[in-house]
PDB file of C-alpha atoms in Angstrom:
ATOM      1  CA  MET A  17       2.067 -11.999  26.498  1.00 66.00           C
ATOM      2  CA  GLY A  18       0.655 -14.108  23.678  1.00 78.00           C
ATOM      3  CA  LEU A  19       0.683 -13.354  19.991  1.00 81.00           C
ATOM      4  CA  ARG A  20      -2.330 -11.806  18.279  1.00 77.00           C
ATOM      5  CA  SER A  21      -3.718 -12.793  14.908  1.00 80.00           C
ATOM      6  CA  VAL A  22      -2.533 -10.672  11.995  1.00 81.00           C
ATOM      7  CA  PHE A  23      -4.782 -10.127   8.987  1.00 82.00           C
ATOM      8  CA  GLY A  24      -3.428  -9.749   5.490  1.00 85.00           C
ATOM      9  CA  ASP A  25      -4.507  -9.388   1.907  1.00 88.00           C
ATOM     10  CA  VAL A  26      -3.164  -8.508  -1.524  1.00 92.00           C
ATOM     11  CA  ALA A  27      -4.574  -5.006  -1.798  1.00 92.00           C
ATOM     12  CA  LEU A  28      -3.333  -4.337  -5.343  1.00 95.00           C
ATOM     13  CA  PRO A  29      -2.913  -7.501  -7.459  1.00 96.00           C
ATOM     14  CA  SER A  30       0.121  -8.100  -9.649  1.00 97.00           C
ATOM     15  CA  ALA A  31      -0.116  -6.387 -13.039  1.00 97.00           C
ATOM     16  CA  ALA A  32       2.024  -4.404 -15.466  1.00 98.00           C
ATOM     17  CA  ARG A  33       1.288  -0.710 -14.977  1.00 98.00           C
ATOM     18  CA  GLY A  34       2.361   2.336 -16.943  1.00 97.00           C
ATOM     19  CA  ALA A  35       2.693   5.919 -15.755  1.00 98.00           C
ATOM     20  CA  GLY A  36      -0.063   6.930 -13.358  1.00 98.00           C
ATOM     21  CA  THR A  37      -1.438   6.650  -9.847  1.00 98.00           C
ATOM     22  CA  TYR A  38      -3.038   3.414  -8.668  1.00 98.00           C
ATOM     23  CA  THR A  39      -4.970   2.718  -5.466  1.00 96.00           C
ATOM     24  CA  GLY A  40      -6.176  -0.484  -3.892  1.00 92.00           C
ATOM     25  CA  SER A  41      -9.513  -1.081  -2.257  1.00 85.00           C
ATOM     26  CA  PRO A  42      -9.842  -0.382   1.466  1.00 85.00           C
ATOM     27  CA  VAL A  43      -8.831  -3.521   3.371  1.00 75.00           C
ATOM     28  CA  ALA A  44      -9.528  -2.689   7.032  1.00 64.00           C
ATOM     29  CA  ASN A  45     -11.260  -0.216   9.284  1.00 63.00           C
ATOM     30  CA  ALA A  46      -9.796   1.460  12.330  1.00 53.00           C
ATOM     31  CA  GLY A  47     -11.835  -0.789  14.590  1.00 59.00           C
ATOM     32  CA  MET A  48      -9.328  -3.472  13.589  1.00 67.00           C
ATOM     33  CA  ALA A  49      -6.241  -1.687  12.301  1.00 66.00           C
ATOM     34  CA  ALA A  50      -3.644  -0.231  14.606  1.00 76.00           C
ATOM     35  CA  ASP A  51      -0.418  -0.910  12.753  1.00 88.00           C
ATOM     36  CA  VAL A  52      -0.249  -1.607   9.030  1.00 92.00           C
ATOM     37  CA  LEU A  53       2.684  -3.151   7.174  1.00 94.00           C
ATOM     38  CA  LEU A  54       2.836  -2.321   3.460  1.00 95.00           C
ATOM     39  CA  SER A  55       4.804  -4.780   1.306  1.00 97.00           C
ATOM     40  CA  VAL A  56       5.632  -4.154  -2.366  1.00 98.00           C
ATOM     41  CA  HIS A  57       6.924  -6.906  -4.642  1.00 98.00           C
ATOM     42  CA  CYS A  58       8.104  -5.721  -8.089  1.00 98.00           C
ATOM     43  CA  THR A  59       8.939  -8.531 -10.526  1.00 98.00           C
ATOM     44  CA  ALA A  60       9.700  -6.658 -13.765  1.00 97.00           C
ATOM     45  CA  SER A  61      10.195  -3.203 -15.233  1.00 97.00           C
ATOM     46  CA  SER A  62      11.053  -1.510 -18.502  1.00 97.00           C
ATOM     47  CA  GLY A  63      11.894   2.013 -19.572  1.00 97.00           C
ATOM     48  CA  THR A  64      13.330   4.119 -16.764  1.00 97.00           C
ATOM     49  CA  PRO A  65      10.611   3.742 -14.119  1.00 97.00           C
ATOM     50  CA  THR A  66      10.189   4.958 -10.589  1.00 98.00           C
ATOM     51  CA  LEU A  67       7.670   3.364  -8.225  1.00 98.00           C
ATOM     52  CA  ASN A  68       6.581   5.092  -5.015  1.00 98.00           C
ATOM     53  CA  CYS A  69       4.094   3.426  -2.636  1.00 98.00           C
ATOM     54  CA  SER A  70       2.419   4.519   0.592  1.00 98.00           C
ATOM     55  CA  LEU A  71      -0.780   4.322   2.629  1.00 96.00           C
ATOM     56  CA  GLU A  72      -3.835   6.546   2.693  1.00 95.00           C
ATOM     57  CA  GLU A  73      -6.562   6.673   5.340  1.00 92.00           C
ATOM     58  CA  SER A  74     -10.123   7.948   5.408  1.00 90.00           C
ATOM     59  CA  ASN A  75     -12.952   8.472   7.890  1.00 87.00           C
ATOM     60  CA  ASP A  76     -15.695   7.939   5.297  1.00 86.00           C
ATOM     61  CA  GLY A  77     -14.124   5.850   2.504  1.00 86.00           C
ATOM     62  CA  ASN A  78     -14.435   8.768   0.056  1.00 89.00           C
ATOM     63  CA  SER A  79     -11.975  11.484   1.112  1.00 93.00           C
ATOM     64  CA  TRP A  80      -8.411  10.145   1.503  1.00 95.00           C
ATOM     65  CA  THR A  81      -5.310  11.618   3.144  1.00 96.00           C
ATOM     66  CA  ALA A  82      -1.725  10.364   3.271  1.00 97.00           C
ATOM     67  CA  VAL A  83      -0.611   8.433   6.353  1.00 95.00           C
ATOM     68  CA  PRO A  84       2.520  10.244   7.589  1.00 94.00           C
ATOM     69  CA  GLY A  85       5.697   8.167   7.387  1.00 94.00           C
ATOM     70  CA  SER A  86       4.094   5.326   5.405  1.00 96.00           C
ATOM     71  CA  GLY A  87       6.117   5.682   2.187  1.00 97.00           C
ATOM     72  CA  THR A  88       8.406   2.904   0.985  1.00 97.00           C
ATOM     73  CA  ALA A  89      11.844   3.430  -0.504  1.00 97.00           C
ATOM     74  CA  GLN A  90      11.527   4.241  -4.201  1.00 97.00           C
ATOM     75  CA  LEU A  91      11.928   1.262  -6.538  1.00 97.00           C
ATOM     76  CA  THR A  92      13.522   1.722  -9.985  1.00 97.00           C
ATOM     77  CA  GLY A  93      13.426  -1.935 -11.053  1.00 96.00           C
ATOM     78  CA  ALA A  94      12.639  -5.425  -9.790  1.00 97.00           C
ATOM     79  CA  GLY A  95      12.881  -5.730  -6.013  1.00 97.00           C
ATOM     80  CA  ASN A  96      10.987  -5.388  -2.756  1.00 98.00           C
ATOM     81  CA  ALA A  97      10.137  -2.520  -0.433  1.00 98.00           C
ATOM     82  CA  MET A  98       8.366  -2.314   2.910  1.00 97.00           C
ATOM     83  CA  ALA A  99       7.004   0.362   5.220  1.00 97.00           C
ATOM     84  CA  SER A 100       4.829   0.457   8.310  1.00 94.00           C
ATOM     85  CA  ALA A 101       2.629   3.055   9.952  1.00 94.00           C
ATOM     86  CA  ALA A 102      -0.035   3.589  12.580  1.00 91.00           C
ATOM     87  CA  VAL A 103      -3.533   4.135  11.210  1.00 88.00           C
ATOM     88  CA  THR A 104      -6.064   6.254  13.098  1.00 86.00           C
ATOM     89  CA  LYS A 105      -9.042   6.608  10.732  1.00 86.00           C
ATOM     90  CA  ASN A 106     -11.822   4.201   9.693  1.00 83.00           C
ATOM     91  CA  TYR A 107     -10.339   2.953   6.399  1.00 87.00           C
ATOM     92  CA  VAL A 108      -6.860   2.287   4.987  1.00 90.00           C
ATOM     93  CA  ARG A 109      -5.682   1.566   1.433  1.00 93.00           C
ATOM     94  CA  PRO A 110      -2.422   1.486  -0.527  1.00 96.00           C
ATOM     95  CA  THR A 111      -1.574   4.011  -3.187  1.00 97.00           C
ATOM     96  CA  SER A 112       1.244   3.888  -5.723  1.00 98.00           C
ATOM     97  CA  THR A 113       2.647   6.139  -8.408  1.00 98.00           C
ATOM     98  CA  VAL A 114       4.545   4.959 -11.490  1.00 98.00           C
ATOM     99  CA  ALA A 115       6.578   7.646 -13.257  1.00 98.00           C
ATOM    100  CA  GLY A 116       9.635   7.962 -15.488  1.00 97.00           C
ATOM    101  CA  THR A 117      10.397   7.666 -19.186  1.00 96.00           C
ATOM    102  CA  THR A 118       8.082   5.137 -20.921  1.00 96.00           C
ATOM    103  CA  PRO A 119       7.726   3.206 -17.663  1.00 97.00           C
ATOM    104  CA  SER A 120       6.161  -0.207 -17.233  1.00 97.00           C
ATOM    105  CA  VAL A 121       6.332  -1.850 -13.823  1.00 98.00           C
ATOM    106  CA  THR A 122       4.871  -5.205 -12.796  1.00 98.00           C
ATOM    107  CA  TYR A 123       4.180  -5.208  -9.073  1.00 98.00           C
ATOM    108  CA  ARG A 124       1.730  -6.057  -6.319  1.00 97.00           C
ATOM    109  CA  ILE A 125       1.032  -4.579  -2.897  1.00 97.00           C
ATOM    110  CA  ALA A 126       0.084  -6.611   0.150  1.00 95.00           C
ATOM    111  CA  LEU A 127      -1.030  -5.229   3.515  1.00 92.00           C
ATOM    112  CA  LEU A 128      -0.693  -6.870   6.916  1.00 91.00           C
ATOM    113  CA  ILE A 129      -2.952  -5.502   9.634  1.00 86.00           C
ATOM    114  CA  VAL A 130      -2.027  -5.801  13.317  1.00 83.00           C
ATOM    115  CA  PRO A 131      -5.225  -5.201  15.308  1.00 78.00           C
ATOM    116  CA  GLU A 132      -5.520  -2.811  18.249  1.00 73.00           C
TER     117      GLU A 132
END
């Protein structure tokens, strides 16, 4: 069995983010996506932050639901986290939540798409 091409993109560019929820743009549709690997790279933090990242999927690109089992381990400072999940709907995007006491977290999220 040969290897298939894998598609990837930075779905949420690197930036310092305070408390809140942040989502990336949809990067694939279900016609292509079967398995999605979510990769988080956090380069800096201040305060006492927590960073939680996961995937959401949608049939229409407007109404989003969580992809079960797609959450990364929580980050509380610089470091990396990864998760993977199967996607069954038309669109997929990353979502992340920064919380804590006066948090600031600099991070980016990349997605790798393994086609069906």
